[in-house]
Coordinates of C-alpha atoms and ligand atoms in Angstrom, one line a residue:
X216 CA 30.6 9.9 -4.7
X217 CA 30.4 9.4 -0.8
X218 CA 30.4 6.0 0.7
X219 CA 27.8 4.6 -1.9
X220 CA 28.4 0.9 -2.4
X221 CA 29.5 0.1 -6.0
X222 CA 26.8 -2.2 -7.8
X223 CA 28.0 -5.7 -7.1
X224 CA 29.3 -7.3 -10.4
X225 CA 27.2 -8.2 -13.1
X226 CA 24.3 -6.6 -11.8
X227 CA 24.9 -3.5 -13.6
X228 CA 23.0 -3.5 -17.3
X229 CA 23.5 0.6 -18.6
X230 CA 21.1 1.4 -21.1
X231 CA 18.7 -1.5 -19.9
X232 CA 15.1 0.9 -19.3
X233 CA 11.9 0.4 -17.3
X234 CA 10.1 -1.2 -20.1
X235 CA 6.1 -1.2 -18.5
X236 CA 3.4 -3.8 -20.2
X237 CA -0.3 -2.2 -20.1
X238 CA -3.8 -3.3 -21.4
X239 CA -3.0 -3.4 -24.6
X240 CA -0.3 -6.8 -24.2
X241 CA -3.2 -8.4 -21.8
X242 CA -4.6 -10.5 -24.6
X243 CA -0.8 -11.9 -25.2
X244 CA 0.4 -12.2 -22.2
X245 CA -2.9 -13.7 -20.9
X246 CA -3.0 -16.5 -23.9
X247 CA 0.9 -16.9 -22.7
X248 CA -0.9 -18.4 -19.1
X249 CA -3.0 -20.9 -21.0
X250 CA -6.4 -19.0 -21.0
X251 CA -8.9 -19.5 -23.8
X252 CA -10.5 -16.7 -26.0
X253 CA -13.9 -16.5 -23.5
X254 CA -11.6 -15.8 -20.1
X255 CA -9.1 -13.6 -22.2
X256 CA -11.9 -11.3 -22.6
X257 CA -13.5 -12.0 -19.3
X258 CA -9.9 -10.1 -17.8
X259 CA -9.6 -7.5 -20.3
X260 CA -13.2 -6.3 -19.0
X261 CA -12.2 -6.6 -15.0
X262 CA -9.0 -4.8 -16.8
X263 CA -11.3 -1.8 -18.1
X264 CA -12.5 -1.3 -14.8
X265 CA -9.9 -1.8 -12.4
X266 CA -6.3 -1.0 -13.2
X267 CA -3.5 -3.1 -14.9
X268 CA 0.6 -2.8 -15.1
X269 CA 3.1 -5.0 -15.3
X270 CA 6.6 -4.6 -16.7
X271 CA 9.3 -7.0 -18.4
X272 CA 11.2 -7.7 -15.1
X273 CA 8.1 -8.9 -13.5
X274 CA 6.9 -11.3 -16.3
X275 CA 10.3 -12.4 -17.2
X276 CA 11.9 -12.9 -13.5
X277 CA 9.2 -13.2 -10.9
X278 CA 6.4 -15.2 -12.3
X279 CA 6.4 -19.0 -12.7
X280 CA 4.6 -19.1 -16.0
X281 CA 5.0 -22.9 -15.6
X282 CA 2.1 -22.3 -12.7
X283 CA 0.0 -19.5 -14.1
X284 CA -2.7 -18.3 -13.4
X285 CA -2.2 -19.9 -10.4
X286 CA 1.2 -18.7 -10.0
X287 CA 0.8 -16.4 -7.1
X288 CA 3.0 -13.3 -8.9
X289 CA 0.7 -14.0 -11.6
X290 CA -2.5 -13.0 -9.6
X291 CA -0.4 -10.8 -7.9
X292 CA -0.4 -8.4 -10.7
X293 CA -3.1 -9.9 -13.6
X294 CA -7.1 -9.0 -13.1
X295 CA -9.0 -12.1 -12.3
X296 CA -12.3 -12.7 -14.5
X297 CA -14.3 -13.4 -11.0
X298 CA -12.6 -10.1 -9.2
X299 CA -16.0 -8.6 -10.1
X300 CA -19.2 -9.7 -10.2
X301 CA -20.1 -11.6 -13.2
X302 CA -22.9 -9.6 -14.2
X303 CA -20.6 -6.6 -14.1
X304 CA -18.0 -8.7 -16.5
X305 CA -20.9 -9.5 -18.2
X306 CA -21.7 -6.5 -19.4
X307 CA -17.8 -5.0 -20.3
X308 CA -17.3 -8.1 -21.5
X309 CA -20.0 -7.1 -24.0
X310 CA -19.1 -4.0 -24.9
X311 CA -15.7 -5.1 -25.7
X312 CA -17.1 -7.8 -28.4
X313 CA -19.1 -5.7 -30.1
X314 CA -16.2 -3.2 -29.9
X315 CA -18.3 -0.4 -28.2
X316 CA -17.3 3.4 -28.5
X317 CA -14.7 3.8 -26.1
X318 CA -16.7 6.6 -24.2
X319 CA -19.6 3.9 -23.8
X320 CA -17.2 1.5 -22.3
X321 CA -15.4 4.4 -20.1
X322 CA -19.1 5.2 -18.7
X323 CA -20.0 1.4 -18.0
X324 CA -16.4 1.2 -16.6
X325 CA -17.3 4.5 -14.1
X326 CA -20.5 3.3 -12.8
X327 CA -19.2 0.0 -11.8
X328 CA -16.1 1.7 -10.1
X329 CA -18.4 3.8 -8.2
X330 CA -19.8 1.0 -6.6
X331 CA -16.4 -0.4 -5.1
X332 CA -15.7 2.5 -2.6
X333 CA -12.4 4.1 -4.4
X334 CA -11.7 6.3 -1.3
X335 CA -11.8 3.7 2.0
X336 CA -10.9 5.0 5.6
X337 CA -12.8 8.5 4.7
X338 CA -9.3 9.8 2.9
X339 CA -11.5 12.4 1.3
X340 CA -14.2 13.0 3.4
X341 CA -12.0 13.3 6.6
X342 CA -7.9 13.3 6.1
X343 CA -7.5 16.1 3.6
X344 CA -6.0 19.1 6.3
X345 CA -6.3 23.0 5.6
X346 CA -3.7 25.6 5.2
X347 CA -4.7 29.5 4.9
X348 CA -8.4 28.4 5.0
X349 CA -8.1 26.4 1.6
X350 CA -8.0 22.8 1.7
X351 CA -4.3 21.1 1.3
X352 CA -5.2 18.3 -1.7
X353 CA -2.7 15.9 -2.2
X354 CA -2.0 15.5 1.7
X355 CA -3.5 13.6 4.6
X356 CA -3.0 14.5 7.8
X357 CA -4.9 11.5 9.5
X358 CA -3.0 11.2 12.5
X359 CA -1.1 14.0 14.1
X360 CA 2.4 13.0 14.1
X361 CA 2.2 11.9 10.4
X362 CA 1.5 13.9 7.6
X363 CA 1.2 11.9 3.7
X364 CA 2.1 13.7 0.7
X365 CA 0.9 12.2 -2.6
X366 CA 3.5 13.7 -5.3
X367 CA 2.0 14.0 -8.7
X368 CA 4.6 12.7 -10.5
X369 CA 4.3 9.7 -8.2
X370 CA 0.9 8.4 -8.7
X371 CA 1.7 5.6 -10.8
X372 CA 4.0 1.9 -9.9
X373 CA 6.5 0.3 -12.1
X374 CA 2.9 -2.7 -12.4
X375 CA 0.3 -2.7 -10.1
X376 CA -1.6 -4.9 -7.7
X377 CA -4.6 -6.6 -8.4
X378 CA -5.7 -5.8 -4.6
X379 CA -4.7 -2.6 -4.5
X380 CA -6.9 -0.3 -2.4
X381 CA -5.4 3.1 -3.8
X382 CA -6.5 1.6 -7.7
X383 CA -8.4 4.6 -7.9
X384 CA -5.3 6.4 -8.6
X385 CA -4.8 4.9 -11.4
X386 CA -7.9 4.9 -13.7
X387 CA -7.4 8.3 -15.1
X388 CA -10.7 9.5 -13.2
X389 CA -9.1 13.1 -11.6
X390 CA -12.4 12.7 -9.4
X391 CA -10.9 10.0 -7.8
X392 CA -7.2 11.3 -7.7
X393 CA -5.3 13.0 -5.0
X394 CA -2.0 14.3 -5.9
X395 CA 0.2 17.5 -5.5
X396 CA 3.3 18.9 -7.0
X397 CA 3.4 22.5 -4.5
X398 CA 5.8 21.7 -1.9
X399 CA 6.1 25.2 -1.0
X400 CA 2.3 25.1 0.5
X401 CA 2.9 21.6 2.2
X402 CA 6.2 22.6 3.9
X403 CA 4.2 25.8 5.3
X404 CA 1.4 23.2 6.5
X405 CA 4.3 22.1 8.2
X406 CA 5.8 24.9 9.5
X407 CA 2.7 25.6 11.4
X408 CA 2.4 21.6 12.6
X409 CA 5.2 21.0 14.9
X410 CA 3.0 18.1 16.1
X411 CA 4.5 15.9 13.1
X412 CA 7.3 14.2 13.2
X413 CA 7.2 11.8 10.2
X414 CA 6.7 12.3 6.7
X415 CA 5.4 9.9 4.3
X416 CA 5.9 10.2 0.8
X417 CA 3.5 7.7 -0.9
X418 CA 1.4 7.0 -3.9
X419 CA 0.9 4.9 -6.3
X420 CA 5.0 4.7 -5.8
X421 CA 7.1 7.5 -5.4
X422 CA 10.4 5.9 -6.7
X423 CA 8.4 5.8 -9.8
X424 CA 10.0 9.3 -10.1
X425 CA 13.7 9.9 -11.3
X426 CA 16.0 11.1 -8.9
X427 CA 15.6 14.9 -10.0
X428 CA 11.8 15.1 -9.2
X429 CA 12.1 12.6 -6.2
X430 CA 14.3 15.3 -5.3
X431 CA 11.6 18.8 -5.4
X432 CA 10.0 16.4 -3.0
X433 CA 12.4 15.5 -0.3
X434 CA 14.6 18.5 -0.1
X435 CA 12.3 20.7 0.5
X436 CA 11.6 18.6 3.5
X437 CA 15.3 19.4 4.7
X438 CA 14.6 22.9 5.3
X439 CA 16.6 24.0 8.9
X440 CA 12.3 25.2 9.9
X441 CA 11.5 22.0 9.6
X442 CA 13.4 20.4 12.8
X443 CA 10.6 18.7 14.5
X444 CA 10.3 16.5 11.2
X445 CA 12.2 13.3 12.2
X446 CA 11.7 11.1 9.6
X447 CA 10.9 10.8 5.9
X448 CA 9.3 7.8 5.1
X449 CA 9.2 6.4 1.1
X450 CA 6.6 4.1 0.4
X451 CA 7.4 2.0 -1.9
X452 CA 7.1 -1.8 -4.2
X453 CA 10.2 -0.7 -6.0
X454 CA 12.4 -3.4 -4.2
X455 CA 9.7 -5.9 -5.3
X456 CA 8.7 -4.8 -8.9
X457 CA 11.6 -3.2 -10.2
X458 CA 14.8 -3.4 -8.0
X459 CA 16.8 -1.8 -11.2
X460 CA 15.7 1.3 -9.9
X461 CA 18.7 1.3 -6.8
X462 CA 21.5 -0.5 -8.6
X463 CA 21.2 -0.1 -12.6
X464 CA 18.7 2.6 -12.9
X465 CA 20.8 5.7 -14.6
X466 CA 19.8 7.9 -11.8
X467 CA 20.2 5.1 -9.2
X468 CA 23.2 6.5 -7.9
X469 CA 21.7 10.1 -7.8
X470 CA 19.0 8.5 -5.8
X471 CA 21.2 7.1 -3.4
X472 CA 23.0 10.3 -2.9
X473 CA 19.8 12.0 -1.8
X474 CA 19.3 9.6 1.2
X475 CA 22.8 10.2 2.4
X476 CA 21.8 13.9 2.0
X477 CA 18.6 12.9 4.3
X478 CA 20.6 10.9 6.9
X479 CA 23.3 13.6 7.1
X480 CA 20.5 16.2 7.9
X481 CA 19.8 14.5 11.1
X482 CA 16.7 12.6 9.7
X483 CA 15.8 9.2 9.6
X484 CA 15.3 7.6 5.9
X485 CA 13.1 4.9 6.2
X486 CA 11.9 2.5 2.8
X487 CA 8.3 1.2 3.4
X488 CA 9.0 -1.4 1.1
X489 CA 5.8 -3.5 0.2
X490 CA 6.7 -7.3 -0.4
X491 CA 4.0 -9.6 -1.2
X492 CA 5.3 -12.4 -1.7
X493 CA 9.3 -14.7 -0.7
X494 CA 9.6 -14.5 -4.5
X495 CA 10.3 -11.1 -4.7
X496 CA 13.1 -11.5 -2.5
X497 CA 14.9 -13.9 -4.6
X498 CA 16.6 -12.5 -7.5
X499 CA 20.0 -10.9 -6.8
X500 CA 18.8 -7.7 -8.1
X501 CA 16.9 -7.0 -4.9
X502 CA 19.2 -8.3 -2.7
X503 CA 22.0 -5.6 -4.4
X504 CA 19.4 -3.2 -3.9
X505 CA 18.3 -3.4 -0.2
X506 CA 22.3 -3.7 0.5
X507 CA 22.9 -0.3 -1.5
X508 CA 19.8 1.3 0.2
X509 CA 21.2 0.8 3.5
X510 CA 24.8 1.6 2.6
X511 CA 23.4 4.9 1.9
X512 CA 21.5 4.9 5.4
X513 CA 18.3 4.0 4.3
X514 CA 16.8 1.9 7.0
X515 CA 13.8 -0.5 5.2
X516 CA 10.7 -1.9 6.7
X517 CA 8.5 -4.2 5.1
X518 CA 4.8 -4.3 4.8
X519 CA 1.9 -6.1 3.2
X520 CA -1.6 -7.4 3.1
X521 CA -2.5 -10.6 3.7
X522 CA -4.8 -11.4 0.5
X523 CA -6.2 -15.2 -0.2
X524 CA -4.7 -17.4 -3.3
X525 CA -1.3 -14.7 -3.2
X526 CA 0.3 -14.9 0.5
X527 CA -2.4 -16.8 3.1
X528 CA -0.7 -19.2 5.0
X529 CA 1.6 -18.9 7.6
X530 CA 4.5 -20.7 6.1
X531 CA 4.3 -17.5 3.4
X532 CA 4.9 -14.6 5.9
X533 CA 7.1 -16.9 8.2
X534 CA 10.0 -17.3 4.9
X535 CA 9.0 -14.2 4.3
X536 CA 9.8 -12.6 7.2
X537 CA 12.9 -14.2 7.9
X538 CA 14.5 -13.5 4.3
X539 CA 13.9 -9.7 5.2
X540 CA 15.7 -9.7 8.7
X541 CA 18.8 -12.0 7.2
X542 CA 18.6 -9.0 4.3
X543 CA 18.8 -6.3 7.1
X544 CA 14.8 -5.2 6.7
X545 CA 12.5 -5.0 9.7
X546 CA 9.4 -6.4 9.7
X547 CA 6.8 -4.1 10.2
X548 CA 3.0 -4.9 9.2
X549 CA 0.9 -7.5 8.3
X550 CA -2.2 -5.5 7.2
X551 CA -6.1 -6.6 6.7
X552 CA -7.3 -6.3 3.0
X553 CA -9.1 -3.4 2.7
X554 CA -12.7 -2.5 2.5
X555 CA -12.3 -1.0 -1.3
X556 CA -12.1 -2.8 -5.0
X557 CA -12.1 -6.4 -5.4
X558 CA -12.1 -6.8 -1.2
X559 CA -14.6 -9.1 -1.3
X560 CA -12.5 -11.8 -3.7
X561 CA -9.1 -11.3 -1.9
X562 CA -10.4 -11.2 2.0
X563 CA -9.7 -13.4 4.4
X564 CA -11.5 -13.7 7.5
X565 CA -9.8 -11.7 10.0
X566 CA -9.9 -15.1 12.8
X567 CA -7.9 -16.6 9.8
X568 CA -5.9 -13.7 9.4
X569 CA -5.3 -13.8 13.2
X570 CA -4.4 -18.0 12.6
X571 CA -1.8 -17.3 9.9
X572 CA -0.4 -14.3 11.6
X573 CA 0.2 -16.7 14.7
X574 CA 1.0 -19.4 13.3
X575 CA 3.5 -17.5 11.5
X576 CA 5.0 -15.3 14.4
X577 CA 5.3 -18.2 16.8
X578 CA 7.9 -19.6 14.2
X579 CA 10.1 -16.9 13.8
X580 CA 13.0 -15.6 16.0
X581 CA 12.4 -12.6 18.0
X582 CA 14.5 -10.5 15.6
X583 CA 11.2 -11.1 13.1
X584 CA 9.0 -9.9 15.9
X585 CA 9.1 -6.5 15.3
X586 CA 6.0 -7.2 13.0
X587 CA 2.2 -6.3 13.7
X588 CA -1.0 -7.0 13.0
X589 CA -3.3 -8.3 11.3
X590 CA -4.0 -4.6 10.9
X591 CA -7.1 -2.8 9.2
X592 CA -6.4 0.5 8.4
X593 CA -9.7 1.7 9.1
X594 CA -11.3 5.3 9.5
X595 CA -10.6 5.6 12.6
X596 CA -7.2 4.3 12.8
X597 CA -5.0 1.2 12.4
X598 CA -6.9 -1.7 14.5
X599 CA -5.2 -5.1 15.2
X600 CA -6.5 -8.4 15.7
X601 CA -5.2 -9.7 18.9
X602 CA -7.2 -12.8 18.8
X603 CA -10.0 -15.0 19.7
X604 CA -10.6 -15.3 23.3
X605 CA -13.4 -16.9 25.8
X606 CA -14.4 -13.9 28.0
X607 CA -17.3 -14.4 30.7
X608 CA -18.7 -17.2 28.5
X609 CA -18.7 -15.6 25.0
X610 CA -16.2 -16.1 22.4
X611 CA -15.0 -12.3 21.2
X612 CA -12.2 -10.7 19.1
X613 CA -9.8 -9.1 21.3
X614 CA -8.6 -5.8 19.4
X615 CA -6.5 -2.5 20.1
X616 CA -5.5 0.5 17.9
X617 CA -1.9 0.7 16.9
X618 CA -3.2 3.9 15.9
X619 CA -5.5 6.2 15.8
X620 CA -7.5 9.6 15.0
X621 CA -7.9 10.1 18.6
X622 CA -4.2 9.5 20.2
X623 CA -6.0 8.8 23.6
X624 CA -7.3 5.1 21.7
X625 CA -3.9 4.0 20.7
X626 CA -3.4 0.8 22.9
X627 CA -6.5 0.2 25.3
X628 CA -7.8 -3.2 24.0
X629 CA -11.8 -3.5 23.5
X630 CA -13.5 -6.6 22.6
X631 CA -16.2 -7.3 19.6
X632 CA -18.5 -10.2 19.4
X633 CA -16.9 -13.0 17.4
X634 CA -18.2 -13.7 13.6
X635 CA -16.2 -16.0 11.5
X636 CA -17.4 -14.4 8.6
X637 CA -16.0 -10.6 9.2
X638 CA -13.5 -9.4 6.5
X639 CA -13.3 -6.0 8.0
X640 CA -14.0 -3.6 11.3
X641 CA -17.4 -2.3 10.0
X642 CA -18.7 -6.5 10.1
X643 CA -18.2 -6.4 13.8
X644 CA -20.3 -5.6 16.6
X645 CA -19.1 -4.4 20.0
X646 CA -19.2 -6.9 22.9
X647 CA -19.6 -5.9 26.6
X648 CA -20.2 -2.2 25.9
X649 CA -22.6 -0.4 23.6
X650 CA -20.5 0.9 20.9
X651 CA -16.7 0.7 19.8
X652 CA -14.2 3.5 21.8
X653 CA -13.7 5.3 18.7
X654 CA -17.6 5.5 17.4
X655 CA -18.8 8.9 17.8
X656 CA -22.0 10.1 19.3
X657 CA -24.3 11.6 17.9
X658 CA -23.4 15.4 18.7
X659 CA -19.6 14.6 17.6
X660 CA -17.9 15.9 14.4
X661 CA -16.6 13.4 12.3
X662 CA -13.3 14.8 10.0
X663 CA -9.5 15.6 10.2
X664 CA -7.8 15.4 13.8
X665 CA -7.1 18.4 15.5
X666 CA -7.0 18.6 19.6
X667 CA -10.4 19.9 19.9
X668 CA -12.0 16.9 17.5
X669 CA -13.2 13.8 19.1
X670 CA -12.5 13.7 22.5
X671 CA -12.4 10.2 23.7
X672 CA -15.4 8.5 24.1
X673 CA -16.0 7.1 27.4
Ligands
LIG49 S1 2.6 -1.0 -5.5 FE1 1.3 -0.2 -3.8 S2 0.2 1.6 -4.7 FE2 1.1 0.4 -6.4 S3 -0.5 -1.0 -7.1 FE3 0.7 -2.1 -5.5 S4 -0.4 -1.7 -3.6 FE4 -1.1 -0.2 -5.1

């Protein structure tokens, strides 16, 4: 062992596994929050369409049962019967009754899905790079220092988000899936990219994976060629949903190892560790694990969305904020819903967004101010919401990109015309100029960055 922290006592529970609750415990666990027999079904149809996962720790230690379903951990993680509309629960909820074939429910279940963009921010259409003429799946290259590899053992979570805007990953559709288990191929991309500093293993969530397979996936990433990578980034809910997997896990101290390994090769280990919520911050478990991460050199960042009913007011992201820095966690994003699934029932409009994100940052120390956003994570880059401002007589959004397809965008503000209904970038309009810095003319390609693509627009 190197200089891995021992588990603090009485956090350690050998033999204790991952124990995951799926669609088949929603009717229990659902009754178990006080709904009747109509909204039981209601959920199991939004539950056919979008995903559902949950596990023990989660139901037994996080959510306020006392509170559901308006505990906020509660709609964190269980489908709401109005997440859809109600003609599409309607019609599941139909099917389910009369206990429809399962490929007749599968069908209904695709068409509705179709119609909730699965792939936002063109990941598809635009991010997937090519090596050897043949496209790369299971990686994005989106911006050019920053390369995201989807492993394909990591494409589940230990439960899932009701707002999650990768769900498509999870409905079993491999039309809608991107994944990839050849590291060989992605560390020859890389080879040839010397342009990218930072990898980002993501998913679903990688630490989903023992240490073994986390392992075909980071080591390779080691290789002496591959200097000019800096960092490897892990993102992650772990910490939130299943802290176990740092501290108790049987391969949590294999785990550990491989980020010393990672640190010691001159690279940066950095946790994107997605918390939604203060609560998840709370039980010991998670405190022993963020202390254990960064004894092995692990430096974490946290990261969330701000979704209405779960996390939208400022006193929220304030405690929450705070709890991570006394932890040792850096702040890092406050991101926009995105424009994908259920949007429409979790957005907030982004001048409330901005509100909350203020309100919220003006009552923190500066050691919290390392945070940003609001932030949409849109096709053409990460766009922030500055604020609302009077400019020459007309209220406007002031925006910049944090970042973008086109590095020559990342930081000049531009201005749209103020709408208190937007949710997202696509709502606005430009102000003072006839389209947005990073619209394209007509004659420009859309698709992957490379130097020649998408010179800025003047
Ligand atoms: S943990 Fe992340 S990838 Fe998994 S369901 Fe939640 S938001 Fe989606």
């Amino acid at each position: 062992m190197t200089g891995l922290l021992p588990q603090a006592p009485g956090l350690s529970s050998p033999g204790r596994r991952f124990r995951a609750y799926t669609a088949k415990h929603l009717d229990q666990l659902t009754a178990r929050a006080g709904l009747g027999a109509g909204a039981r079904l209601a959920v199991r149809a939004v539950a056919t369409v979008l995903p559902f996962r949950t596990n023990e720790y989660v139901v037994e230690r996080l959510i306020d049962w006392g509170a559901a379903p308006d505990d906020p951990i509660y709609r964190l993680v269980f489908p709401q019967a109005d997440m859809l509309p109600s003609a599409d629960v309607r019609q599941i909820s139909d099917l389910l009754a009369r206990e429809a074939p399962e490929a007749e429910v599968r069908a209904t279940a695709n068409v509705i899905r179709a119609r909730l963009n699965p792939h936002p921010a063109g990941q598809l259409a635009f991010n997937i790079p090519h090596f050897a003429d043949e496209p790369l799946p299971g990686v994005q290259h989106k911006y050019p220092e920053t390369v995201l590899v989807f492993p394909k053992q990591g494409q589940t979570c230990h439960a899932y988000c009701t707002y999650c805007f990768r769900w498509a990953q999870f409905v079993g559709d491999p039309d809608l899936k991107m994944a990839t288990d050849d590291m060989a191929r992605v560390t020859a991309y890389l080879r040839q990219h010397p342009e990218v500093t930072s990898v980002l293993i993501t998913g679903g969530d990688p630490m989903i994976m023992g240490a073994d397979v986390l392992r075909r996936y980071v080591e390779p990433l080691l290789d002496p060629r591959l200097t000019h990578i800096e960092s490897i980034r892990i993102g992650t809910k772990s910490l939130g949903y299943w802290p176990q997997r740092f501290v108790s896990d049987p391969d949590a101290d294999d785990t550990l190892r491989l980020f010393e390994e990672v640190t010691a090769a001159g690279k940066s280990l950095a946790i994107m560790a997605h918390f939604s919520h203060p609560r998840e911050l709370e039980p010991s478990l998670a405190a022993e694990a963020v202390r254990r991460i960064r004894s092995a050199g692990g430096v974490i960042r946290t990261q969330a969305p701000l979704i209405r009913s779960i996390n939208d007011d400022p006193v929220t992201w304030a405690g929450m904020w705070r709890t991570q820095m006394r932890m040792g966690m850096v702040p890092y994003y406050m991101f926009v819903e995105r424009d994908t699934g259920p949007q429409g029932y979790f957005a907030v409009p982004l001048f409330r967004g901005h509100e909350i994100f203020r309100d919220a940052y003006a009552s923190v120390s500066g050691l919290c101010r390392t945070v940003r956003g609001p932030s949409m994570s849109a096709t053409p880059g990460k766009v922030s919401i500055d604020g609302v401002v009077e400019v020459a007589g007309e209220k406007v959004f002031a925006l910049h990109m944090i970042q973008a397809r086109n590095p020559d965008l990342v930081g000049k503000p531009f201005f749209a015309q103020f709408d208190p209904g937007a949710i997202w970038l696509s709502d606005l309009k430009p102000a003072f100029a006839p389209r947005f810095p990073f619209d394209r003319l007509p004659d420009e390609l859309p698709g992957l960055w490379t130097p020649e693509v998408l010179a800025p627009a003047s």
